[in-house]
Short mmCIF file of C-alpha atoms and ligand atoms in Angstrom, two decimals:
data_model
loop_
_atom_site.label_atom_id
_atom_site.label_comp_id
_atom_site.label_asym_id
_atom_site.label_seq_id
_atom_site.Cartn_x
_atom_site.Cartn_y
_atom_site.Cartn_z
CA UNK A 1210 19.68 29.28 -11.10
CA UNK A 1211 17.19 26.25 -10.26
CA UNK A 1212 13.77 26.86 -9.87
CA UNK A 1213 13.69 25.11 -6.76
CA UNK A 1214 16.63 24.57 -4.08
CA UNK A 1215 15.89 22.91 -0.80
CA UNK A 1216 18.79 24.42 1.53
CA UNK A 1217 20.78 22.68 4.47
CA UNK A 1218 19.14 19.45 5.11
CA UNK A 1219 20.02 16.02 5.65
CA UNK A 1220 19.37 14.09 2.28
CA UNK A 1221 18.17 10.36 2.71
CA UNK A 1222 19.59 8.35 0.34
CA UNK A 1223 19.00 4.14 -0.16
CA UNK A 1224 23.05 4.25 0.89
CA UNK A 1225 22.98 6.73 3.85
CA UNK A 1226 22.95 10.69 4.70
CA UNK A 1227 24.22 13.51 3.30
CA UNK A 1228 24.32 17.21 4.53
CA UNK A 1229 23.84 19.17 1.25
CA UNK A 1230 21.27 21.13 -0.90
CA UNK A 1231 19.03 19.79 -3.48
CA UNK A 1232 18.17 21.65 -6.44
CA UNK A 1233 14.87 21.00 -8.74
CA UNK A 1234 14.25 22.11 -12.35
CA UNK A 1235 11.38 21.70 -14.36
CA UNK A 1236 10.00 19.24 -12.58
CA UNK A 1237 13.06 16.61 -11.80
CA UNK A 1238 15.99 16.84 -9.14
CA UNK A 1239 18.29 18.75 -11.11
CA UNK A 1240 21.40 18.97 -8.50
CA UNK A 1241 23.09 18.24 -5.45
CA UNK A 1242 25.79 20.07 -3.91
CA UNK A 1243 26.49 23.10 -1.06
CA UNK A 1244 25.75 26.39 -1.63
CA UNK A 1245 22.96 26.02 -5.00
CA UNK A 1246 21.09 29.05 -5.75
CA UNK A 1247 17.34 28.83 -6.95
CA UNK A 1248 13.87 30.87 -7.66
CA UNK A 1249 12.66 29.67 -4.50
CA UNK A 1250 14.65 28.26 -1.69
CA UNK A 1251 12.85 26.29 1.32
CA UNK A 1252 15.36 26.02 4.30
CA UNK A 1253 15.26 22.56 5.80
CA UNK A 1254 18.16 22.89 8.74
CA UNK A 1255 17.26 20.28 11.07
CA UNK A 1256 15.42 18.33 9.05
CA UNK A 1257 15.41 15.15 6.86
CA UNK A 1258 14.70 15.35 2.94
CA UNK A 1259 13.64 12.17 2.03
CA UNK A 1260 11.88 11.09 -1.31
CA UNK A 1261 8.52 10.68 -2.27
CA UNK A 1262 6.84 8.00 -0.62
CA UNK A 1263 5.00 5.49 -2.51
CA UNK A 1264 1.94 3.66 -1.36
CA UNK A 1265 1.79 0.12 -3.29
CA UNK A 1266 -1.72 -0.45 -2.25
CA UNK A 1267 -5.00 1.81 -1.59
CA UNK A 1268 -8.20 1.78 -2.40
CA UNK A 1269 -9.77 4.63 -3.16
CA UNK A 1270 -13.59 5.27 -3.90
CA UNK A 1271 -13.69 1.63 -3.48
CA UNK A 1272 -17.33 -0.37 -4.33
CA UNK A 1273 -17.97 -2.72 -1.73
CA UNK A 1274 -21.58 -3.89 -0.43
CA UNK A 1275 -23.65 -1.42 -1.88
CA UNK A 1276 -21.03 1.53 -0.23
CA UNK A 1277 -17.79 3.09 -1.50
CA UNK A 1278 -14.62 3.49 0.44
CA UNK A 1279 -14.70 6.81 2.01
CA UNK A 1280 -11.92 8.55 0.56
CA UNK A 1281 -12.08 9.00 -3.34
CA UNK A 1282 -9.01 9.64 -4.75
CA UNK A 1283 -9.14 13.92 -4.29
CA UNK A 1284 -9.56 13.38 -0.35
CA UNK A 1285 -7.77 10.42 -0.36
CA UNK A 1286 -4.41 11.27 -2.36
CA UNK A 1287 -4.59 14.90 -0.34
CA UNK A 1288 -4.40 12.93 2.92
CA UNK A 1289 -1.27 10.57 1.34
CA UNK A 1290 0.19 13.70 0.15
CA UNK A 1291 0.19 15.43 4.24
CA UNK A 1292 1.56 11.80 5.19
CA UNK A 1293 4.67 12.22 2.61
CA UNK A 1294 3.50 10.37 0.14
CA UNK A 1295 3.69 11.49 -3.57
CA UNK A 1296 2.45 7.97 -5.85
CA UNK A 1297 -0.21 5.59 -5.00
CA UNK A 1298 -0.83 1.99 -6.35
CA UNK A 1299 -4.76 1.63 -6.54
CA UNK A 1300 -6.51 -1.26 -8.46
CA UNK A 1301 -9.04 -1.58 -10.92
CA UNK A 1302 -12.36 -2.76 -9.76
CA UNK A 1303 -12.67 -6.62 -11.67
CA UNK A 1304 -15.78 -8.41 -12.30
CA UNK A 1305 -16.36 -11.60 -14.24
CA UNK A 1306 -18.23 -9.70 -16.61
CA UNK A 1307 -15.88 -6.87 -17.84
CA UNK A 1308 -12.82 -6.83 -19.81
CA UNK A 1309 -9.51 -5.80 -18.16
CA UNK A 1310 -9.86 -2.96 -20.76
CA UNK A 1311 -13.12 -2.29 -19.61
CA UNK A 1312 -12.35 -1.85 -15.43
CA UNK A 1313 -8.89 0.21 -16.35
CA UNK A 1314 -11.06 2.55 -18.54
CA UNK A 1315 -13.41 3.00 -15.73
CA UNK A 1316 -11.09 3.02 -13.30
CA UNK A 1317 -8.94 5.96 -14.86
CA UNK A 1318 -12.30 8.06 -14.68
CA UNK A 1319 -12.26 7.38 -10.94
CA UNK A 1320 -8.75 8.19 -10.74
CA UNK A 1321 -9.10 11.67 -12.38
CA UNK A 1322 -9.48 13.52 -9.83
CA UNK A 1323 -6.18 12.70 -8.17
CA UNK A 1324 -3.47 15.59 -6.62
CA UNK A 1325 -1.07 12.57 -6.63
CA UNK A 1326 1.09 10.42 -9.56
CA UNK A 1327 -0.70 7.02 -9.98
CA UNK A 1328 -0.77 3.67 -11.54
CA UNK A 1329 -3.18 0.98 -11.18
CA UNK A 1330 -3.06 -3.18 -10.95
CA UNK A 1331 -5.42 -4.99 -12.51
CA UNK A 1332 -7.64 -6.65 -10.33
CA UNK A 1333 -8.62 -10.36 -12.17
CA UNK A 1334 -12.04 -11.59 -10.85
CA UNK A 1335 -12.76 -14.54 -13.03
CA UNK A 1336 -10.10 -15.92 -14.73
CA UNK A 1337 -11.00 -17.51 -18.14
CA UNK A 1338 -8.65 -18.27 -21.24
CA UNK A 1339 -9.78 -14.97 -22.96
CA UNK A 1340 -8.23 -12.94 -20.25
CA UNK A 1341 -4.66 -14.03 -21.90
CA UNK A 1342 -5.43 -11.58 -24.55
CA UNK A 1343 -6.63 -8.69 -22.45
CA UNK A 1344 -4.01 -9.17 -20.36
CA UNK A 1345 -1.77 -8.05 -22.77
CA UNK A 1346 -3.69 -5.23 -23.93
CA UNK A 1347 -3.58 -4.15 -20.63
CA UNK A 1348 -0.16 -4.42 -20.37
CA UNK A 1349 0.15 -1.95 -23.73
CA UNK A 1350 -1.49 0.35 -21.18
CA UNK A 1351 0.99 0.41 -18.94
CA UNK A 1352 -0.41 -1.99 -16.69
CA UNK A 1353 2.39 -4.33 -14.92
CA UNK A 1354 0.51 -6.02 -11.78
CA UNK A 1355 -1.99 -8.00 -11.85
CA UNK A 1356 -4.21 -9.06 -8.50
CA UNK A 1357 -5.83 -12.18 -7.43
CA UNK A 1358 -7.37 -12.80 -4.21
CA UNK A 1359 -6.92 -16.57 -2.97
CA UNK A 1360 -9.57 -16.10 -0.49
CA UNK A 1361 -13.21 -14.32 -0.94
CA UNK A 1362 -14.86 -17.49 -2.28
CA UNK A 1363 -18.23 -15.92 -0.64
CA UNK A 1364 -18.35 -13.02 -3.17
CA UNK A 1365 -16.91 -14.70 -5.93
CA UNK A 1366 -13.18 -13.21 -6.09
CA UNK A 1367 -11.56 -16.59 -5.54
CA UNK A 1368 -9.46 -17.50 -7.88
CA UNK A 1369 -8.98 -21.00 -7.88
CA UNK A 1370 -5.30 -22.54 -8.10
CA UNK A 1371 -5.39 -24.01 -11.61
CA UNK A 1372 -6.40 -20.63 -12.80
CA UNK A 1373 -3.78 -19.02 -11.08
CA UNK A 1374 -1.30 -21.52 -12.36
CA UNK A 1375 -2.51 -20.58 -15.98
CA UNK A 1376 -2.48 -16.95 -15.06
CA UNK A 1377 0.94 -16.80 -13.42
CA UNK A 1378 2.50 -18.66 -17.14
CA UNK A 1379 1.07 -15.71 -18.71
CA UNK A 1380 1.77 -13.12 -16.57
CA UNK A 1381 5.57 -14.40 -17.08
CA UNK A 1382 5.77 -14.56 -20.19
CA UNK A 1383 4.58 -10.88 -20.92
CA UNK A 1384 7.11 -9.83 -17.92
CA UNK A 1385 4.01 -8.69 -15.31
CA UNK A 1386 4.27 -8.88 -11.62
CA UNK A 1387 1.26 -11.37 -9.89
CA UNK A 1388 -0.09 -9.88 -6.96
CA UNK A 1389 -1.87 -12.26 -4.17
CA UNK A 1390 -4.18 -11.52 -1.70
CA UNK A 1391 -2.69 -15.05 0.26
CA UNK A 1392 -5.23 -16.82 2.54
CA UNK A 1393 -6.30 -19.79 2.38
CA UNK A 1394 -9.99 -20.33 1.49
CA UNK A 1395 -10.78 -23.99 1.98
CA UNK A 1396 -9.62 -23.16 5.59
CA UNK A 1397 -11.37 -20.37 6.14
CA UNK A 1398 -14.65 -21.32 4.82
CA UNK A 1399 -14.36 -24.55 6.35
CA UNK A 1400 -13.88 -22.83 10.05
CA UNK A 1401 -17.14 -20.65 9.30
CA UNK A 1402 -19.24 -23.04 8.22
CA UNK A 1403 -18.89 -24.23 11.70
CA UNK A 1404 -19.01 -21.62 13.81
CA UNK A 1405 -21.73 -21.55 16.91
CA UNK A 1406 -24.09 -18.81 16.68
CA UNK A 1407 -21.91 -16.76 19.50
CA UNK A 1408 -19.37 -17.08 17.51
CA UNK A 1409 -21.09 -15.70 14.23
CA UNK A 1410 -21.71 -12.90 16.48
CA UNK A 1411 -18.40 -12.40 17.89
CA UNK A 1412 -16.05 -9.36 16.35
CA UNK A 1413 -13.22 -12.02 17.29
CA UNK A 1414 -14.36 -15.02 15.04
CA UNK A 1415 -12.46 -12.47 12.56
CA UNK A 1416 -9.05 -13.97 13.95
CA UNK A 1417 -10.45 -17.44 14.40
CA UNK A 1418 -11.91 -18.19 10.82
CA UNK A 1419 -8.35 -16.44 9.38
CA UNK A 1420 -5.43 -17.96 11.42
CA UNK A 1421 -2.09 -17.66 10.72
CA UNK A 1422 -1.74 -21.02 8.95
CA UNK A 1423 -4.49 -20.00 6.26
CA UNK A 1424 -1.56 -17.27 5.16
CA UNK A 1425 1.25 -19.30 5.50
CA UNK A 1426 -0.42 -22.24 3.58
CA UNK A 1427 -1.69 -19.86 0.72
CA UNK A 1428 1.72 -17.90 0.82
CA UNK A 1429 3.87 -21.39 -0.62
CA UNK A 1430 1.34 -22.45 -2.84
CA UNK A 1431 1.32 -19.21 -4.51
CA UNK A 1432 5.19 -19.17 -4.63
CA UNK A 1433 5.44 -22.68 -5.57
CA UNK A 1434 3.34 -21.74 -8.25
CA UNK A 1435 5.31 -18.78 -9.47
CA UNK A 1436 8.33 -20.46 -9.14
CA UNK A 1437 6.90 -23.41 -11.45
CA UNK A 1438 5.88 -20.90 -13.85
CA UNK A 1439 8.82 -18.51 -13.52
CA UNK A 1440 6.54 -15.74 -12.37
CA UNK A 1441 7.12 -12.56 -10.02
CA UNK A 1442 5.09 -12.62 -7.16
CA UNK A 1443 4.26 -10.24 -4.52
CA UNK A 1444 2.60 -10.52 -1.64
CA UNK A 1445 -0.06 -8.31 -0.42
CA UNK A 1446 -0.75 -7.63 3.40
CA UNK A 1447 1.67 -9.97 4.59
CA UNK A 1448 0.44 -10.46 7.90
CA UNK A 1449 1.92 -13.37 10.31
CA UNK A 1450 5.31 -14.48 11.21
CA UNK A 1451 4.42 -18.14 9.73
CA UNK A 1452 3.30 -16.02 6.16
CA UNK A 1453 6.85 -14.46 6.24
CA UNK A 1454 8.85 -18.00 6.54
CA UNK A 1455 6.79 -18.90 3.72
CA UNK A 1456 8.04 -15.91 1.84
CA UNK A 1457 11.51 -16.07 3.30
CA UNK A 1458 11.55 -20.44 2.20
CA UNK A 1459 10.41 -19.00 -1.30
CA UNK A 1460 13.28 -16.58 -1.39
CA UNK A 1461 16.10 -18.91 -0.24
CA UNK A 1462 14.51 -20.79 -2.89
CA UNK A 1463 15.33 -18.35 -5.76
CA UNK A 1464 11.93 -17.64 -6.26
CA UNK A 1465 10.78 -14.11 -7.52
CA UNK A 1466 8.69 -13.03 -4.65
CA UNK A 1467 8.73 -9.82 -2.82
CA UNK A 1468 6.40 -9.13 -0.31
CA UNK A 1469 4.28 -6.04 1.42
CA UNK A 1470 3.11 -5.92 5.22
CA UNK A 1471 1.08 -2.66 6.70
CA UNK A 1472 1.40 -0.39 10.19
CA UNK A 1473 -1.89 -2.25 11.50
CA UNK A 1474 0.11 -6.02 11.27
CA UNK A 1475 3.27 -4.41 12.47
CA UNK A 1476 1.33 -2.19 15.62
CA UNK A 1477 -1.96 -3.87 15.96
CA UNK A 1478 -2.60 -7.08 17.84
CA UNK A 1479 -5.89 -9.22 17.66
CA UNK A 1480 -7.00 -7.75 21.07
CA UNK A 1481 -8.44 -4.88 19.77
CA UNK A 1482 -11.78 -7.05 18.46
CA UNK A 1483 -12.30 -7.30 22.62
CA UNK A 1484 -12.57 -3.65 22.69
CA UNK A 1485 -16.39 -1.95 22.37
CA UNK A 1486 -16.02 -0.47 19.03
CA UNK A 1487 -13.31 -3.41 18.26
CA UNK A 1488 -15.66 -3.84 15.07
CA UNK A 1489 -14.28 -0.76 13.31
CA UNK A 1490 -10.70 -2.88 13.12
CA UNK A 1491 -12.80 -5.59 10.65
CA UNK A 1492 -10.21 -6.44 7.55
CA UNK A 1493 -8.49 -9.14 6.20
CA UNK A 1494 -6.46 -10.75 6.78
CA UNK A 1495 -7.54 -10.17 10.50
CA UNK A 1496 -4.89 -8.59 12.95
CA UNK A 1497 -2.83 -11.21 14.50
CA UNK A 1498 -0.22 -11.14 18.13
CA UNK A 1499 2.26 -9.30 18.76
CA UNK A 1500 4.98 -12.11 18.07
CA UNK A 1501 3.95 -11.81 14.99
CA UNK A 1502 4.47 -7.86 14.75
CA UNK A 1503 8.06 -7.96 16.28
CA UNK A 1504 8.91 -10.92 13.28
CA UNK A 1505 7.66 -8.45 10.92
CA UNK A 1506 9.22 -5.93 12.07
CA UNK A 1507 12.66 -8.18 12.06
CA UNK A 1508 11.78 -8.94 8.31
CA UNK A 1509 11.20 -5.13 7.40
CA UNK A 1510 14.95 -4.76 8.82
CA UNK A 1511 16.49 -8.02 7.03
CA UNK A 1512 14.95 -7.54 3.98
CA UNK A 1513 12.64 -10.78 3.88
CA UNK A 1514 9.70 -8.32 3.91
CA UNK A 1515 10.40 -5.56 1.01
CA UNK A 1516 8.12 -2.88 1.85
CA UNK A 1517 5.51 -1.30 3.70
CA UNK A 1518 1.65 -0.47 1.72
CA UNK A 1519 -1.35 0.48 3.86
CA UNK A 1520 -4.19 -1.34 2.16
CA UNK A 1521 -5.87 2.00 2.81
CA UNK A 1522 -9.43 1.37 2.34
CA UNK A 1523 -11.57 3.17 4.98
CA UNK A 1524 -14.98 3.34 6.02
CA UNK A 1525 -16.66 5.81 8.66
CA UNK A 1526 -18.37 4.40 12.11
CA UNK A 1527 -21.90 4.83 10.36
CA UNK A 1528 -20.44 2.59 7.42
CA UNK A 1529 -18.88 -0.02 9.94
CA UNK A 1530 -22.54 0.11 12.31
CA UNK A 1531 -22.37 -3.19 13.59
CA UNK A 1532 -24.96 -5.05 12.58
CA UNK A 1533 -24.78 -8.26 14.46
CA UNK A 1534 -22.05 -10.03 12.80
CA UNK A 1535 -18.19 -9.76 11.95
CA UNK A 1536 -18.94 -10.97 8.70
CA UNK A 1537 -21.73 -8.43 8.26
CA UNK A 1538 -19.03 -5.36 7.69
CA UNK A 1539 -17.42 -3.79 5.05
CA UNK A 1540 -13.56 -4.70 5.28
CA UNK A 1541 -10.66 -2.22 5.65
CA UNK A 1542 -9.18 0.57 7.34
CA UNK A 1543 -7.37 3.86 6.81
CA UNK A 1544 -3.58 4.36 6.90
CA UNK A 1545 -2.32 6.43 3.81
CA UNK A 1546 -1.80 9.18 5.83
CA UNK A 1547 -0.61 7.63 8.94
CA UNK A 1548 1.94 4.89 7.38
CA UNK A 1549 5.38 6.58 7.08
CA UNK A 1550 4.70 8.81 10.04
CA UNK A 1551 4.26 5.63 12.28
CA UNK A 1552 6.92 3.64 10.47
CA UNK A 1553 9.59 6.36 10.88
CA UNK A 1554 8.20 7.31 14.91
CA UNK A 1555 7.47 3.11 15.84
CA UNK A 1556 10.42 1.96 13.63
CA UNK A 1557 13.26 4.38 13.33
CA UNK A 1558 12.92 5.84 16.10
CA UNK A 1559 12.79 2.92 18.29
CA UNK A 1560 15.38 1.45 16.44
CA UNK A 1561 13.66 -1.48 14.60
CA UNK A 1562 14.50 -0.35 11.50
CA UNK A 1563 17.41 1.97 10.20
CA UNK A 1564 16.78 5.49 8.34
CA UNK A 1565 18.15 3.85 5.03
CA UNK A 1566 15.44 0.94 5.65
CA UNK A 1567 12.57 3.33 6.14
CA UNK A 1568 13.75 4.99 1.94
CA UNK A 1569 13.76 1.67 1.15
CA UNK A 1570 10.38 0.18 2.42
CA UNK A 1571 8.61 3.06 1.81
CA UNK A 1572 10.26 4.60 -1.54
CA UNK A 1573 12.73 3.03 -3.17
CA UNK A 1574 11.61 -1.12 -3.03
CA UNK A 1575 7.98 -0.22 -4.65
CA UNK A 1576 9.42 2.00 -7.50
CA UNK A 1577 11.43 -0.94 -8.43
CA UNK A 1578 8.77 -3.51 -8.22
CA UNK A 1579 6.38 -1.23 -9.94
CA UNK A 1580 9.09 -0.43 -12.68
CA UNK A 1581 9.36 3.08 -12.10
CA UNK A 1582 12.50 3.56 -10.86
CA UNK A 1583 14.31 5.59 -10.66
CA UNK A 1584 12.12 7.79 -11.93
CA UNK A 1585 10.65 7.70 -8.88
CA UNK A 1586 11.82 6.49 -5.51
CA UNK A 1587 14.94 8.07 -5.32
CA UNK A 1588 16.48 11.84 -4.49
CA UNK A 1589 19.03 10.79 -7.26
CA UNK A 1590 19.19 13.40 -10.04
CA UNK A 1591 16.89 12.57 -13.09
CA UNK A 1592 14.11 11.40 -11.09
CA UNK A 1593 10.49 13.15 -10.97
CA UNK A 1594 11.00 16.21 -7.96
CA UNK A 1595 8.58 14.51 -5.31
CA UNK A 1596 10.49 15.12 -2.34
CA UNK A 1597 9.49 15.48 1.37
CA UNK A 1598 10.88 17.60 3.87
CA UNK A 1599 10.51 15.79 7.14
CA UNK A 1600 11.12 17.25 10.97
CA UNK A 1601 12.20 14.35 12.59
CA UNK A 1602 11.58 15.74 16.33
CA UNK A 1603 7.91 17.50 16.00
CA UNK A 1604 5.81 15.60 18.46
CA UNK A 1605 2.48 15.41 17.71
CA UNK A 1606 -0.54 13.29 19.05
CA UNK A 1607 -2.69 11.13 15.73
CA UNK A 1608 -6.36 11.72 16.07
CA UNK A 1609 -9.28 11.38 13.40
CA UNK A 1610 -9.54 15.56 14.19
CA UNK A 1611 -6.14 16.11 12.95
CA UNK A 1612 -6.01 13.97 10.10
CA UNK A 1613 -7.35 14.28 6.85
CA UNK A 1614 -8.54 11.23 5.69
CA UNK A 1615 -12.08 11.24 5.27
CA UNK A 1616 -13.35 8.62 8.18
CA UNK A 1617 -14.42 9.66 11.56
CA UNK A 1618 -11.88 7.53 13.33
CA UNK A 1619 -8.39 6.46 13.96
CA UNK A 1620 -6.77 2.54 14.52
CA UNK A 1621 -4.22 4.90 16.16
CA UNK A 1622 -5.89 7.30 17.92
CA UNK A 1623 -4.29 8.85 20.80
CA UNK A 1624 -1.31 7.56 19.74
CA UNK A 1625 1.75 9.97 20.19
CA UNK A 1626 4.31 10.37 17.61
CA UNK A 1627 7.80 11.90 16.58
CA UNK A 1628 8.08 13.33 13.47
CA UNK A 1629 5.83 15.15 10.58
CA UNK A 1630 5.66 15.96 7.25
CA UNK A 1631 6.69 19.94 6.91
CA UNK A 1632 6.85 19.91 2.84
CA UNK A 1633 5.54 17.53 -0.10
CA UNK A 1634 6.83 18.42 -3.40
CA UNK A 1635 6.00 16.82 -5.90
CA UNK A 1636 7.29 16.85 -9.99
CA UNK A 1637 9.20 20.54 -8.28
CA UNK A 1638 5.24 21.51 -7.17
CA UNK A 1639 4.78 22.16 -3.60
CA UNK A 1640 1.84 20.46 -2.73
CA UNK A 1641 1.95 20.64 1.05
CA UNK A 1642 3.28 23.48 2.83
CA UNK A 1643 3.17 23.86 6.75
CA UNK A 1644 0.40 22.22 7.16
CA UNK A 1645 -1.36 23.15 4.56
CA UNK A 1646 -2.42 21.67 1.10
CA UNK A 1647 -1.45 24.28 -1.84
CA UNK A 1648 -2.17 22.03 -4.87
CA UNK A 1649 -4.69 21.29 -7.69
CA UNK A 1650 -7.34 18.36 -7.93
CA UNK A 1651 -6.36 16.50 -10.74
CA UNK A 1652 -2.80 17.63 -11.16
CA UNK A 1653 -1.39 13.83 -10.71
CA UNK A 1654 -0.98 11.68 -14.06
CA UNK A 1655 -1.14 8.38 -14.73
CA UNK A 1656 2.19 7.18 -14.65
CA UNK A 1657 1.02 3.48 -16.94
CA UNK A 1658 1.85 5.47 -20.22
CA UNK A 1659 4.29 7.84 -18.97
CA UNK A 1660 6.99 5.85 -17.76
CA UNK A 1661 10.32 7.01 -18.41
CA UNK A 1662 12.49 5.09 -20.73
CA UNK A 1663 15.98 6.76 -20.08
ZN1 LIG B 2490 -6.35 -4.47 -0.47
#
């Protein structure tokens, strides 16, 4: 007798379907097979069972301008949690002035009050020789990523490309993965040192000061730069079609990189900054057309781009209050609730991408590059219970109102959508339940020290 038998659903599995049950025991899939008895049994006829989804890249309670994101990481894990996913990747908060040590300690008190599994990169703001040593300190942690933003030269994030060269060797050598944040700052800051004074107060200088090229030109010099130093490299936000032949050159290349994009590149186009509140879309990198969505897309189904992450960082309308410039915003936008229910109605739906894509992009490609597979990121049994029981036909219309992510708007809203999360379960715990959430703030662990060896 399991504790916990999902009955007569249609398993998703990296390889394809399956009509069977799926048993959990104390905590981990235990079993699959026809006719498994359990404690509790949740029928799922008519609906997909598909594992935990995993979110590479959020930011939670994040500092920015005097403000903080506007989910912390109880609201903002409960909302992942209603959109099927069961891990989050969130980053430490780096300064110049702090030890690696120092930001992961303080970001773990951040973290506590999670419902979901977590682990954090470590953000690097100010690279310096003595970081070699924290670095691996870090890495005793359970720390494997480590993030560097190419761009940002304004607030002093940059890091320049020497450093990263010197960064990546180390990285390497203690078997991290080097995260990038790839645009291109001597083009950007060059374009907005020149801007007109319309066009400092223009919403869409955001697209003009961050083209497409200022990826693609930051893309392969990061990957010629991990490839020089034999480092893995992922992308973050991948956002253009000339970004992704970067990545796709570096791949044919034998390089190590794997790259990210997120629902607002793949269903967002640049002509939302003409629209009267088009300052609530401000992030970077900025939005771009739609050729470049359908090439993502393309990429999400031929594997150049390996996953889908939301960048989930959002901030209400009274945060966003436009205040006479594009630059003169916080940055980001919420998704962690949104992503797999758009990528599954936009993508699988519409037949962009296949069902076994969807498990891959948003399950089974980030446990790997995170090393926690299979652990995680697979129905397969041994790994952690965080399963999702998904009804594939609900329609439903997204709205700020019937999401619950704490910001007081939508990038999608009035969008109308197939397909909803019925159950999250996660380590055998039923966490969402019909709509509703049933679990515990603080119930999700860091995952840095507690991955599995076997
Ligand atoms: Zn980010």
């Amino acid at each position: 007798m399991y504790d916990l038998v999902i009955k007569g659903g249609t398993l998703a599995l990296e390889k394809g379907t399956l009509f069977a049950d799926l048993a959990i025991s104390e905590g981990r899939i235990a079993a699959i097979g026809k006719e498994l008895e359990g404690k509790r049994v949740i029928s799922a006829e008519g609906m997909l069972v598909l594992p935990g989804g995993i979110d590479m890249h959020t930011h939670m309670a994040l500092p920015v301008g005097g403000t903080r994101s506007s989910d912390d990481f109880y609201s903002g894990t409960v909302a992942a949690a209603f959109g099927g996913i069961t891990t989050i990747a969130d980053f430490t908060v780096g300064s110049p002035h702090t030890s690696l040590k120092e930001d992961l300690v303080k970001r773990l008190e951040d973290a506590k009050s999670s419902v979901l599994d977590y682990v954090l990169h470590a953000e690097i703001v100010g690279w310096k020789r003595s970081r070699v040593e924290e670095l691996r300190e870090v890495f005793r942690e359970g720390i494997r990523t480590f993030k560097f933003f190419m761009a940002y030269g304004d607030s002093g994030r940059r890091t320049r490309d020497g450093q990263l060269l010197e960064a990546f060797r180390e990285i390497s050598s203690v078997g991290g993965v080097a995260l990038v944040h790839a645009e291109d700052e001597e083009i950007i800051s060059y374009l907005e040192e020149n801007l007109s004074k319309e066009q400092w107060e223009s919403m869409k200088s955001l697209a003009f000061t961050r083209p497409d090229v200022c990826e693609a030109t930051a893309v392969s010099k990061a990957a010629l730069i991990a490839g020089y130093t034999n480092c893995r490299l992922h992308v973050v936000h991948l956002s253009s079609a000339m970004g992704l032949k970067e990545v796709q050159k570096a791949k044919e290349a034998g390089i190590k990189v794997t790259a990210e994009t997120c629902p607002q590149y793949l269903l967002l186009t640049e002509e939302v900054y003409d629209l009267f509140e088009g300052h609530l879309f401000s992030a970077s990198p900025s939005l771009k057309k739609s050729s470049d969505c359908s090439r993502l897309w393309e990429g999400l189904s031929n594997g150049f781009v390996d996953m889908v992450a939301t960048d989930h960082c959002p901030f209400t309308r009274a945060q966003k209050a436009w205040k006479g410039s594009f630059k003169k915003l916080p940055y980001g936008l919420p998704g962690v609730e949104t992503s797999r229910i758009l990528l599954f109605s936009e993508g699988v739906k519409k037949g962009k991408i296949k069902l076994s894509d969807f498990v891959r992009i948003t399950s089974t490609a980030p446990a790997k590059l995170l090393d926690l597979y299979p652990q995680k990121g697979t129905l397969l049994p041994g790994a952690d219970g965080d399963v999702v029981i998904f009804d594939p036909e609900k329609e439903w219309t997204l709205s700020a109102e019937n999401l619950h992510m704490n910001v007081d708007f939508s990038p999608f809203e009035g969008l109308r959508v197939s397909g909803k999360v019925a159950y999250t379960i996660t380590r055998g715990e039923v966490i969402i339940e019909r709509g509703e959430f049933t679990g515990k703030e603080g119930r999700g662990h860091f995952l840095g020290r507690l991955r599995r060896e076997d």
